[in-house]
XYZ file of C-alpha atoms in Angstrom:
648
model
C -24.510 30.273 124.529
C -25.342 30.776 121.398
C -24.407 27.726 118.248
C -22.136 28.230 115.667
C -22.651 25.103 113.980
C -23.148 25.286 110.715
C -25.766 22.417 108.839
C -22.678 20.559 107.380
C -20.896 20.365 110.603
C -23.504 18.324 112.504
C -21.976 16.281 115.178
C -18.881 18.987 115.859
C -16.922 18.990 118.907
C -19.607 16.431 119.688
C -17.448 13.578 121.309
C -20.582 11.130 122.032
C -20.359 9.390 126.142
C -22.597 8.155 128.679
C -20.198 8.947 131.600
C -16.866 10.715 131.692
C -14.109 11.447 128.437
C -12.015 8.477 130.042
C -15.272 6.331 129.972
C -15.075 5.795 126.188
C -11.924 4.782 126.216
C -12.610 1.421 128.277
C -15.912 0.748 127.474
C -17.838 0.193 124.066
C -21.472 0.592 124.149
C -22.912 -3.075 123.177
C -24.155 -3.076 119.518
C -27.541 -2.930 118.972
C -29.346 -5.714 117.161
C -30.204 -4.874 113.500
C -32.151 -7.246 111.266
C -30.494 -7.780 108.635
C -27.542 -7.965 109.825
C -25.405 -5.134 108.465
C -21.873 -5.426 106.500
C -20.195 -3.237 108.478
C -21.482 -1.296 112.484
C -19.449 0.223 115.039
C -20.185 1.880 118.127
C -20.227 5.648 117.611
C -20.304 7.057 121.164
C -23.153 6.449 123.628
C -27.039 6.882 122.649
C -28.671 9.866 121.721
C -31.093 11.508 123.806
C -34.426 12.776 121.574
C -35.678 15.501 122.565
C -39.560 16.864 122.369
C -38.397 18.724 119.038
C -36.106 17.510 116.300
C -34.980 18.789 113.050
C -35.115 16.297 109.614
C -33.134 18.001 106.588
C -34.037 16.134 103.429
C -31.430 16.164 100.471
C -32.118 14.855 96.944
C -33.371 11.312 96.752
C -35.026 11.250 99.651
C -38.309 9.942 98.647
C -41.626 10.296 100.321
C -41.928 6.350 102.103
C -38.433 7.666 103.395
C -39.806 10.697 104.578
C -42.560 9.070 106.274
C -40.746 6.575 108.010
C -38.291 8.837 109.482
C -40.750 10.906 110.906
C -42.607 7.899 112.012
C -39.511 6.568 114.040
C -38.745 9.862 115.717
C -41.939 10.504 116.600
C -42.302 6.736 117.957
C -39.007 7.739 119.919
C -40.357 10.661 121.776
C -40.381 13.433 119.584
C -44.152 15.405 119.548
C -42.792 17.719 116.814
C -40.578 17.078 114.118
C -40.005 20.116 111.450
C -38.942 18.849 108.006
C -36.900 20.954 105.642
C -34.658 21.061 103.205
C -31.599 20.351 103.482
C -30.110 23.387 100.976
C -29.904 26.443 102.987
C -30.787 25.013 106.185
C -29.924 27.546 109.308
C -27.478 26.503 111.985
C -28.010 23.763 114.299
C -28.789 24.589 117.736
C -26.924 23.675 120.776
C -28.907 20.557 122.216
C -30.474 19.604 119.165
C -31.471 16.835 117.100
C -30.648 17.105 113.707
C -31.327 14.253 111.150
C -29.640 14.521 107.519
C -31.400 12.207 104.757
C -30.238 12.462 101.489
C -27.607 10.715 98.329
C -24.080 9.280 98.962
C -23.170 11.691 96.184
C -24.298 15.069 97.584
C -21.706 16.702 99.109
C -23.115 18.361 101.741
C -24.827 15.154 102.792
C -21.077 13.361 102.561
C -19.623 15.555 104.966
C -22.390 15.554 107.334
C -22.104 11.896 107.775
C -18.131 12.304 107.885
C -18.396 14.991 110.755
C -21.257 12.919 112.443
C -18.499 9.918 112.980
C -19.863 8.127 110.065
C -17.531 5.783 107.032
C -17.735 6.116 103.185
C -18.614 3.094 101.519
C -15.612 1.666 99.633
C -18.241 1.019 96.692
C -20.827 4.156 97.596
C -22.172 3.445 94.134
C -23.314 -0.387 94.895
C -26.855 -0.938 94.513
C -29.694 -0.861 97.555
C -26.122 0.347 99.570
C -26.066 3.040 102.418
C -24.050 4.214 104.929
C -25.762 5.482 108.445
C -24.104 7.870 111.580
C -25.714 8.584 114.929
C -23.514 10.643 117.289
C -24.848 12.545 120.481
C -23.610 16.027 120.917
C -22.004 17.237 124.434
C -25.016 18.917 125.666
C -27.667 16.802 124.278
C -29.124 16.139 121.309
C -26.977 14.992 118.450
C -26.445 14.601 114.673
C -28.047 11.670 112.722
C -27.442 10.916 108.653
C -28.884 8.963 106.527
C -26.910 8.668 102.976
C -27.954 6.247 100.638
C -26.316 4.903 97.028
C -29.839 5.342 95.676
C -33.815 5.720 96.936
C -33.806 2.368 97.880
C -30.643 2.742 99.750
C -31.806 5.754 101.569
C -35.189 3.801 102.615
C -33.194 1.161 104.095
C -31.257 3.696 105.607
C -33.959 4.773 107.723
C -35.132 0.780 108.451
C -32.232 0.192 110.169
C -32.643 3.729 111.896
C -36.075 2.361 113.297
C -33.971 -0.393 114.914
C -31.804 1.950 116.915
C -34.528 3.539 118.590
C -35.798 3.124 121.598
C -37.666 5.028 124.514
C -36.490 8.901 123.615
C -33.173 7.417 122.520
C -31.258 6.534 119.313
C -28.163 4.067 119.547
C -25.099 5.758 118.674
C -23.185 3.875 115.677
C -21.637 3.716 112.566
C -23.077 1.552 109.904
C -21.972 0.879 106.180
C -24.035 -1.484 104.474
C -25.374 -3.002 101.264
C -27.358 -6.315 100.161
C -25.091 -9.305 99.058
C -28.170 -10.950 96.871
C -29.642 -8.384 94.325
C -33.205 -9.826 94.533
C -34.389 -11.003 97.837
C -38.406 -11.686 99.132
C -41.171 -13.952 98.713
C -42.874 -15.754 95.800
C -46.471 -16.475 96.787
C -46.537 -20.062 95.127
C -48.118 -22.075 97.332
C -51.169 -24.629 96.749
C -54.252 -23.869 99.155
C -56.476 -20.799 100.008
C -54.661 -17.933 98.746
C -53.976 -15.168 101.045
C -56.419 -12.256 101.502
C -55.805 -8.763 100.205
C -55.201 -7.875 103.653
C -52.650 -10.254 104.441
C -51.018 -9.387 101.157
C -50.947 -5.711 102.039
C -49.472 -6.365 105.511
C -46.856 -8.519 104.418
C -45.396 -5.763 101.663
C -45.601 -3.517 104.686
C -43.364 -6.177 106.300
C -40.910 -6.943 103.464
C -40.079 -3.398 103.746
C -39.479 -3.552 107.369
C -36.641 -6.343 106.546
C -35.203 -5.020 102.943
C -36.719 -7.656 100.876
C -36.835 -5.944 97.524
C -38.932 -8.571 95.926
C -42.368 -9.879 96.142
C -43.703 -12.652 93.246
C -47.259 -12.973 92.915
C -47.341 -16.903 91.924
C -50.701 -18.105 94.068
C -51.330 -21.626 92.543
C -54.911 -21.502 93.805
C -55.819 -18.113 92.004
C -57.852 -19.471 88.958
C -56.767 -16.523 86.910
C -52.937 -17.173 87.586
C -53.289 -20.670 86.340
C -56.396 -22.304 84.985
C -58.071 -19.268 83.316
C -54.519 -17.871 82.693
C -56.174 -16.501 79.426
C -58.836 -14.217 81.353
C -59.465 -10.904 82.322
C -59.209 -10.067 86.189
C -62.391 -9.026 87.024
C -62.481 -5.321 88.126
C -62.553 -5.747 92.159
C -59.576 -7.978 91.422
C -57.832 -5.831 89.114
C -58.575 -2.976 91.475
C -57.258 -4.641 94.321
C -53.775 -6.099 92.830
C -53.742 -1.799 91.874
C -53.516 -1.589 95.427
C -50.699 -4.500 96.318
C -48.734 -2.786 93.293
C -48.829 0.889 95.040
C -48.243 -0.929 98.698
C -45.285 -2.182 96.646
C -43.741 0.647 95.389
C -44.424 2.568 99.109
C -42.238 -0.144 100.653
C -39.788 -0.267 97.882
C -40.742 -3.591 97.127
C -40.759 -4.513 93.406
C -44.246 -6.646 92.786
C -43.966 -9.323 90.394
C -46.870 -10.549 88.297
C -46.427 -13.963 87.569
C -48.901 -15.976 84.903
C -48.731 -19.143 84.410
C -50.076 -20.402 81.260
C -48.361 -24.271 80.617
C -51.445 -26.224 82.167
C -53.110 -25.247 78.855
C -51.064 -23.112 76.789
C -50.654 -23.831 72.561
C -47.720 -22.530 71.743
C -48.234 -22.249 68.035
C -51.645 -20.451 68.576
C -51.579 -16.770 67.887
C -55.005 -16.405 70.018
C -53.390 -17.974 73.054
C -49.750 -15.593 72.508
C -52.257 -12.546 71.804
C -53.976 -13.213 75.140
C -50.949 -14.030 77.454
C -49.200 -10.537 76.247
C -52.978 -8.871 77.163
C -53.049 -9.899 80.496
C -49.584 -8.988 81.223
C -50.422 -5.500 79.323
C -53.004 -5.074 81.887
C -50.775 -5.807 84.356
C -48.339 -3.349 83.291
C -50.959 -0.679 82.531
C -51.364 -1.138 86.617
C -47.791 0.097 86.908
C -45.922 -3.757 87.337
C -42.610 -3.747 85.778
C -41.523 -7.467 86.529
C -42.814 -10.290 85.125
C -42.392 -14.023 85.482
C -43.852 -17.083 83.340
C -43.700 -20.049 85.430
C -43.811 -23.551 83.858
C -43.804 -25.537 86.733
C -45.727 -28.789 87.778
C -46.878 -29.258 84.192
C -46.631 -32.201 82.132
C -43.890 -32.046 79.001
C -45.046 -35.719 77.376
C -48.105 -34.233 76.073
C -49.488 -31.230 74.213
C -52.385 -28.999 74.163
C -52.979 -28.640 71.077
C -52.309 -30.320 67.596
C -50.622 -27.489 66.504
C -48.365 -27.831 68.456
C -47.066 -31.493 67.669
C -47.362 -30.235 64.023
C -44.812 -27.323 64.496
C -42.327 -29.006 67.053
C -42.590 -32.789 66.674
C -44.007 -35.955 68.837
C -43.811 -34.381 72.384
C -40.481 -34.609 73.964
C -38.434 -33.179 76.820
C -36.565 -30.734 73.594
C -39.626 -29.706 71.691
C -41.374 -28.798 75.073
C -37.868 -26.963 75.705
C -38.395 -25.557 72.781
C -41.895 -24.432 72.619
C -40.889 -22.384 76.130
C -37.897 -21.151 74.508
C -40.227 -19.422 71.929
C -42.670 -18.170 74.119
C -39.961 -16.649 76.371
C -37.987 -15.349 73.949
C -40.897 -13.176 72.566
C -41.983 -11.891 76.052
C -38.414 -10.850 76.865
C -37.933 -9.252 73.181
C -41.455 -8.076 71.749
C -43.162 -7.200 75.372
C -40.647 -5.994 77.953
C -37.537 -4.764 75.846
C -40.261 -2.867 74.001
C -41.236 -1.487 76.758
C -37.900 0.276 77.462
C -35.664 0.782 80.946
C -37.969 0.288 83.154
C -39.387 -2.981 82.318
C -37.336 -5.653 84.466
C -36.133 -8.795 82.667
C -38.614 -11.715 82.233
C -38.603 -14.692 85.235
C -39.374 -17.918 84.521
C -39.918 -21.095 86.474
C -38.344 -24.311 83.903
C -40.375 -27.820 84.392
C -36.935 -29.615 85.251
C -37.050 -27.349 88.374
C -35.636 -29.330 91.294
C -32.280 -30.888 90.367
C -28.849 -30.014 88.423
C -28.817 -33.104 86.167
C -28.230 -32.635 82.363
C -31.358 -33.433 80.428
C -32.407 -32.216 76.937
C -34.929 -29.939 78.167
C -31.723 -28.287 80.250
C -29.706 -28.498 77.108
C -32.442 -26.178 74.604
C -32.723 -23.595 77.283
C -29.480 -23.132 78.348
C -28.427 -22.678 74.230
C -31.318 -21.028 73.038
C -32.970 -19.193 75.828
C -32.326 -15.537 76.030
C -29.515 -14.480 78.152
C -31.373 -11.849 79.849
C -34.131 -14.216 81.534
C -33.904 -15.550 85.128
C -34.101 -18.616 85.951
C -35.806 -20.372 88.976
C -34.376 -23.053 90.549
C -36.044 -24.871 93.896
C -32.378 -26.802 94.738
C -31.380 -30.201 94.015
C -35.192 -31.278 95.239
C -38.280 -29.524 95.275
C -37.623 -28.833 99.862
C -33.998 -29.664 100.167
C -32.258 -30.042 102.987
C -29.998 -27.813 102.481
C -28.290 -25.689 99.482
C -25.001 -25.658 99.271
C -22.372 -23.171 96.819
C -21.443 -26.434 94.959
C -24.911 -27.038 94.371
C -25.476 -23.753 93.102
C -22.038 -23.748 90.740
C -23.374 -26.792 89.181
C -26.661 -25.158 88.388
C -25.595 -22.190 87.257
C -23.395 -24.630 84.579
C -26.196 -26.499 83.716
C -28.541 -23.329 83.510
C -25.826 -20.914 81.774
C -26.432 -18.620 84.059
C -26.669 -17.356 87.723
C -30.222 -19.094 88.964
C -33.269 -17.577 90.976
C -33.697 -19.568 93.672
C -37.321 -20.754 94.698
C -36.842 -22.101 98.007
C -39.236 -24.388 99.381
C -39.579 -23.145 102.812
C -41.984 -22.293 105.180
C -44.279 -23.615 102.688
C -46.749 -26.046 104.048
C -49.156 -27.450 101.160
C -47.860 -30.953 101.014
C -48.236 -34.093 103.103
C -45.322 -34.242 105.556
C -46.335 -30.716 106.397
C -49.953 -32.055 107.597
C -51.065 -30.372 110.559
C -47.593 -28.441 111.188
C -46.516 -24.755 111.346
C -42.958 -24.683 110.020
C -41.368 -21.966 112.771
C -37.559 -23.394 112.704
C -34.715 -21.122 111.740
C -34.141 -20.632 108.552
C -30.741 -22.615 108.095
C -28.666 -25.432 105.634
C -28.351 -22.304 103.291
C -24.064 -22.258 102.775
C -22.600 -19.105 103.262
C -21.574 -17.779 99.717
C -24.559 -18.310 97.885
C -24.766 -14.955 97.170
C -21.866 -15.432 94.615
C -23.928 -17.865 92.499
C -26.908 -16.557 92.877
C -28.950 -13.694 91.006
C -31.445 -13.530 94.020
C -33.542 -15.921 96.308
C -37.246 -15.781 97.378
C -39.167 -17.922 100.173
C -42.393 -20.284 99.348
C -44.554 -19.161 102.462
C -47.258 -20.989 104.192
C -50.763 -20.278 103.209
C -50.324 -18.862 107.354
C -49.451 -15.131 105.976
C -48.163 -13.698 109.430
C -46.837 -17.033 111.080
C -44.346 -17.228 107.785
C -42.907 -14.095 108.874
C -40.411 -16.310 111.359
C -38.826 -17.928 108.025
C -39.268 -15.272 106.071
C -37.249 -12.904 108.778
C -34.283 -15.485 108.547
C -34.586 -15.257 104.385
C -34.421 -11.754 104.344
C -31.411 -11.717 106.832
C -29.617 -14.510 104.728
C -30.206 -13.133 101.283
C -28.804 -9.273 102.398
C -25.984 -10.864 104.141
C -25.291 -14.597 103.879
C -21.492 -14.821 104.971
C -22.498 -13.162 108.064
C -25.660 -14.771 109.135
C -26.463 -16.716 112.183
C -29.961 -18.232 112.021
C -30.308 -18.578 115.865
C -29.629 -15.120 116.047
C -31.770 -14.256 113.311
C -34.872 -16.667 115.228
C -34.783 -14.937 118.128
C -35.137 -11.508 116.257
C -38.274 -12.984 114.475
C -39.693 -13.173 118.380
C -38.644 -9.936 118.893
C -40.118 -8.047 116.126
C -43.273 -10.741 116.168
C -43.715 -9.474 120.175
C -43.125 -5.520 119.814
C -40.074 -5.929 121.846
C -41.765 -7.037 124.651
C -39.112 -10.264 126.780
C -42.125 -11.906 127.890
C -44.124 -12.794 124.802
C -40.528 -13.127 122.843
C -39.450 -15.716 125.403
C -43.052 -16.916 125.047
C -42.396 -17.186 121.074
C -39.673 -18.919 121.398
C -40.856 -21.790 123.467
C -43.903 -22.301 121.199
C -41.708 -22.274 117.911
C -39.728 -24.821 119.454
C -42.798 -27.185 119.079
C -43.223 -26.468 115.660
C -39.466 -27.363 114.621
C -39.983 -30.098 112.412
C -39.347 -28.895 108.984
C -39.983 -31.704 106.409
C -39.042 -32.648 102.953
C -40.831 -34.767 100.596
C -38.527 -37.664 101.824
C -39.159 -39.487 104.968
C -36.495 -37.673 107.036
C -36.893 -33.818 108.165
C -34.267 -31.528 107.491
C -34.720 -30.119 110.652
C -35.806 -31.974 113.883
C -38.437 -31.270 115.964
C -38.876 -29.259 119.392
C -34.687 -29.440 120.003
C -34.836 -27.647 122.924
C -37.799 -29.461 124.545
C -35.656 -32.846 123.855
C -33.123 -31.342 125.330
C -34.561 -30.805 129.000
C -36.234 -33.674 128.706
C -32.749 -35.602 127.805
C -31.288 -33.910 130.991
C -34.584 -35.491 132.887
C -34.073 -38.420 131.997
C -30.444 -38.303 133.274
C -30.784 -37.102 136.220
C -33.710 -39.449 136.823
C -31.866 -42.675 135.977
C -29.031 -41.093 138.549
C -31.956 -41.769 140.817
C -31.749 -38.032 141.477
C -35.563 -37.806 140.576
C -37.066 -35.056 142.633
C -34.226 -32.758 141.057
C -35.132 -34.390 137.489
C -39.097 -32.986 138.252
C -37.634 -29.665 139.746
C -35.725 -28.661 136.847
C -38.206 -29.489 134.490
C -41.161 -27.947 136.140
C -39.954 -24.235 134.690
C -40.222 -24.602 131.147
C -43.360 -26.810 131.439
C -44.601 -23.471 132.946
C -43.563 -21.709 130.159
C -45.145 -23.984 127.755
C -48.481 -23.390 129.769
C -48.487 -19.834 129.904
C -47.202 -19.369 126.397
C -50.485 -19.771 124.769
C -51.571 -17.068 126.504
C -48.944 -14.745 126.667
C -48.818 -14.935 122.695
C -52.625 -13.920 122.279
C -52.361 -11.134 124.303
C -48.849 -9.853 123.907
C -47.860 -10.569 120.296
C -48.111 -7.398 118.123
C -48.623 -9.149 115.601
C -52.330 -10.232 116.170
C -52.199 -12.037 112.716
C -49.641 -14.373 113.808
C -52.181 -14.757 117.125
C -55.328 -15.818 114.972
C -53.032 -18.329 111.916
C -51.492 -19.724 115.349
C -54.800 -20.232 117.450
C -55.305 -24.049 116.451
C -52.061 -24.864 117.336
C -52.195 -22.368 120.336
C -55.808 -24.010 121.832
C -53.266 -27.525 121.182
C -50.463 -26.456 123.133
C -52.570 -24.888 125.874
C -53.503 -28.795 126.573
C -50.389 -30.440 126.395
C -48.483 -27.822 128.417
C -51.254 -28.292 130.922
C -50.885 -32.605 130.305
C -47.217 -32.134 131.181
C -47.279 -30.343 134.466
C -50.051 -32.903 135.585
C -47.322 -35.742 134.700
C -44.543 -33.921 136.672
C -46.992 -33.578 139.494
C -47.792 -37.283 138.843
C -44.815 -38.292 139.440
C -44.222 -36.201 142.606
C -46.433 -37.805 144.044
C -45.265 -40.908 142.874
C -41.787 -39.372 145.111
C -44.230 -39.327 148.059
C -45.875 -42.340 147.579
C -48.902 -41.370 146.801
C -50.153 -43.712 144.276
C -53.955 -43.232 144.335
C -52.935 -39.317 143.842
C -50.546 -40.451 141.191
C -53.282 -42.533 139.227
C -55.513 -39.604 139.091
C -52.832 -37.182 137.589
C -51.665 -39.314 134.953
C -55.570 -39.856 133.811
C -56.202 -36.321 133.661
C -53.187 -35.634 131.863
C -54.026 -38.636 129.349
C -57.621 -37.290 129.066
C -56.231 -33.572 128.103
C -53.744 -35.385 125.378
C -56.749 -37.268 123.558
C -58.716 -33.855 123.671
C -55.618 -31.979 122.639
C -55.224 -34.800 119.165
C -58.742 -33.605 118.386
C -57.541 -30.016 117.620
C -58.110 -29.406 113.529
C -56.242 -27.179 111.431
C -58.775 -24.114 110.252
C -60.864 -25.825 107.445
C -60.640 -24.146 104.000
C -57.395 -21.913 105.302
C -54.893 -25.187 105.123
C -53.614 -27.456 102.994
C -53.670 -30.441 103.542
C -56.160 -30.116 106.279
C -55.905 -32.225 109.101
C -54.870 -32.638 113.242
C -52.345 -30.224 114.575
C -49.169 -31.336 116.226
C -47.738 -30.258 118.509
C -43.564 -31.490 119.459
C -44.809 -34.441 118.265
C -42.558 -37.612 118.937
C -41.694 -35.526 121.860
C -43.567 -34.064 124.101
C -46.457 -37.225 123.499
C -43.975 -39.719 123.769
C -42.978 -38.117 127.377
C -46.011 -38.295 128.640
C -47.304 -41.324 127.346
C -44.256 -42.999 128.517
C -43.595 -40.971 132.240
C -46.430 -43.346 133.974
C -44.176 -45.976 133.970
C -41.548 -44.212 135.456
C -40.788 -45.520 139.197
């Protein structure tokens, strides 16, 4: 028969099903999971079959990373030839077809292809970074697909969350409308500690992309011309290669920051030292960064640099150091970036009185005299808190005088408490409704590039949509996307970021506890042990200590992510040895059941000798800071075994 669809009316007479007509009516086709969690998705029929040949019609604004990333998902879906056009004057769709519509909210043709596909108008279809998204199978095969977003970036994201409704020659069929609640949302590479290589940089842009983060801050404390030779040239490789992160950028729709950070040595009253700050960030700019930030963190404000300065602002002082930055600001914001016209973002900055809400003088002179248009970072009311709450932020943004940044202190891992941990917990203790305080949030990561990725999937989820976020959710998703989709090495995942749990502060008490679901099996043990139900206390138990043993394993050879593999692989050689310690105790004890003491004896000393080698495990020298013994559940799974010999 031949079609008489025309290219606007893509999905009609195209009621969408899996089984019969009545079928739909009882049954919803379960959602599929997309990271971030959108605003607003609805089942839209059953999935879409892709066939071997599938039509993409691009409108305006559909850029080329777009492009490419469509094509990349259909073609990881099944499709061996996908034929790109335009969408203007595009011929009929075909009966059994796949057609897929990418183009602007406000082109008409591409608005009523996603209303005849099933899909919703945005009640705000201007909003920033916002998109709306249809899938709907046809009757006999095939289907319609749009992608409409508010803008470029929109339209990317668009086809992220398409890449999370594929799956083996399918699509899911649903409605999505969706925006970002947080305007900026990503990382700020801050940390103390080896830097992270070019590659890992490159690879992680890749991944903000993957998980709408719009923002990346390049802040690395240990990069000598980001700090202590703040007034140098990059030398050409390095210039060449932050070329390269800015491009990697911009092909992720990721804006790149360039942050310089000049207060370890700046004079503020020196023309030579103002003339050479504004050169390196011209360089910067000639590389094609638009965003800047001047962080004046973990600097001392009781002393100056430079005699001029005391001789222009006074005996040093919380307000004349307040007022020195103020300057300095002020002039990049007005001479340097407004100069520079639209494109040029406003100027970050990180303030010295970082970590608290307290009124101070130093708060006072930059809330009064610092200009309106510059962001300001703020870490919480500590430099890790244990949580941030909307009150917290209110209060800042009072003592501020405006919305803050916030800086968030986690995954990093460059302090003490953090010694010899990978911080894997959810990301959580952020209150719902930040996103009405805030102008944006970024993630400290560890100097562990790809093992950050597990906070840094919760930050993304939480900054796009805070009200609706559920961090386990969220954790489990970080497996997921970690593993390639594969249940084993997720479930794998899982059980090993259990053992790293323990998310410190600078205090003496973590903010979040360590291996929780470990402690709780071995809670339940301990129950049914004192019930004197003890073989069924060693039965019950024996499962996960399995999957503690063959995790170590699974994760090198299943993970997708082979960069998470190799930061892991201390910690993974660790685990390997206490998993192995445990199921030697549970066996112990068995045949402690069967009264087998001498057998018993020789099970608990192998397990003790695999413990002491496991405590010999070192983080990788040179990649950590601070270097030192990994740990694994620590006050946990040790204390277990230390203490199950005694059990009788």
């Amino acid at each position: 028969m031949a079609a008489t669809t025309s290219p606007v009316a893509l999905a009609q007479n195209s009621t969408a099903h899996t089984g019969t007509a009545s079928d739909s009516a009882t049954a919803s086709p379960a959602l599929p999971t997309v990271t971030p969690r959108p605003q607003e998705m609805t089942a839209n029929g059953g999935p879409l079959r892709v066939p071997s040949r599938v039509r993409v019609l691009l409108g305006e604004g559909a850029d080329e990373p777009t492009r490419k990333l469509v094509v990349s998902v259909l073609r990881g879906a099944g499709a061996r030839q996908v034929d790109v056009k335009p969408l203007a004057g595009a011929p009929e769709r075909k009966v059994g077809e796949l057609t897929v519509v990418v183009g602007r909210l406000g082109d008409a043709t591409v608005t009523e292809a996603l209303k005849q596909a099933g899909g919703s108008l945005p009640a705000d279809a201007g909003a920033a970074e916002g998109y709306a998204l249809a899938a709907k199978s046809g009757l006999l095969g095939g289907g319609s697909v749009v992608l409409a977003g508010a803008d470029s970036d929109g339209t990317y994201y668009a086809a992220q969350t398409l890449r999370q409704l594929a799956g083996r020659r399918t699509l899911a069929g649903v409605s999505v409308v969706d925006r970002p609640l947080m305007p900026l949302r990503g990382v700020i590479e801050g940390f103390y500690g080896s830097p992270w290589t070019h590659a890992e940089r490159m690879d992680q842009l890749a991944f903000y992309g993957d998980v709408k983060m719009n923002t990346y801050i390049y802040a690395p404390k240990d990069d000598p011309y980001h700090r202590e030779k703040w007034r140098e040239p990059y030398p050409a490789d390095k210039l060449a290669e932050l070329g390269e992160l800015v491009e990697q950028a911009q092909a992720h729709h990721v804006r790149f920051t360039f942050a310089l950070s000049p207060g370890v040595s700046m004079c503020y009253s020196d023309a030579a030292d103002l003339k050479a700050l504004e050169a390196k960030l011209q360089a910067m700019y000639d590389l094609g960064v638009r965003s800047f930030s001047i962080p004046l963190d973990d600097i001392s404000y009781t002393k100056w640099n430079c005699d001029g300065d005391e001789a222009k602002y006074g005996a040093p002082s919380q307000q004349a150091a307040a007022q020195a930055q103020v300057d300095l600001l002020n002039r990049v914001q007005k001479e340097f970036l407004e100069e520079k016209g639209a494109e040029a973002k406003p100027l970050q900055m990180v303030p010295t009185e970082y970590g608290d809400v307290k009124e101070s003088p130093y708060k006072e002179t930059l809330r009064k005299q610092l200009d309106p248009d510059v962001e300001v970072m703020w870490t919480g009311t500590d430099v890790v808190p244990p949580k941030i709450t909307v009150e917290d932020a209110t209060k800042a943004a009072g003592v501020w005088g405006r919305k803050v940044f916030v800086w968030d202190n986690y995954p990093v891992n460059d302090y003490g408490q953090s010694e010899g941990r990978l911080l894997l917990a959810p990301y959580t203790e952020r209150e719902p409704g930040l996103h009405e305080q805030l102008s944006g949030l970024v993630l400290n990561p560890m100097n562990q590039a790809s093992a950050s990725k597990v906070a840094l999937f919760g930050g993304a989820d939480f900054a796009w949509h805070d009200t609706g976020y559920d961090a386990d959710r969220t954790w489990k998703a970080a497996a997921d996307y970690l593993a390639g989709g594969d249940a084993r090495t997720a479930r794998a995942l899982l059980a090993f970021f259990d053992t790293q749990h323990l998310a410190p502060t600078f205090g003496e008490h973590p903010w979040q506890p360590q291996a929780p679901e470990l402690a709780r099996r071995l809670t339940d043990f301990e129950a049914a042990w004192e019930a004197e139900d003890k073989a069924r206390a060693v039965r019950e138990l024996r499962p996960y200590a399995k999957l503690l043993a063959s995790a170590p394993e699974q994760i090198r050879d299943g993970v997708e992510d082979k960069g998470f593999a190799a930061d892991s692989e201390p910690w993974l050689k660790a685990l390997d040895l206490w998993a192995k310690a445990l199921l030697l105790t549970l066996d112990g004890l068995d045949a402690r059941l069967e009264h087998n003491e001498e057998r018993s004896s020789q099970l608990f000393a192998k397990a003790d000798e695999l413990t002491k080698e496991a405590e010999k495990i070192q983080t990788i020298p040179g990649e950590t800071r601070p270097e030192g013994p990994v740990r694994i559940a620590d006050g946990i799974l040790d204390k277990f075994i230390k203490n199950a010999n005694a059990l009788h």
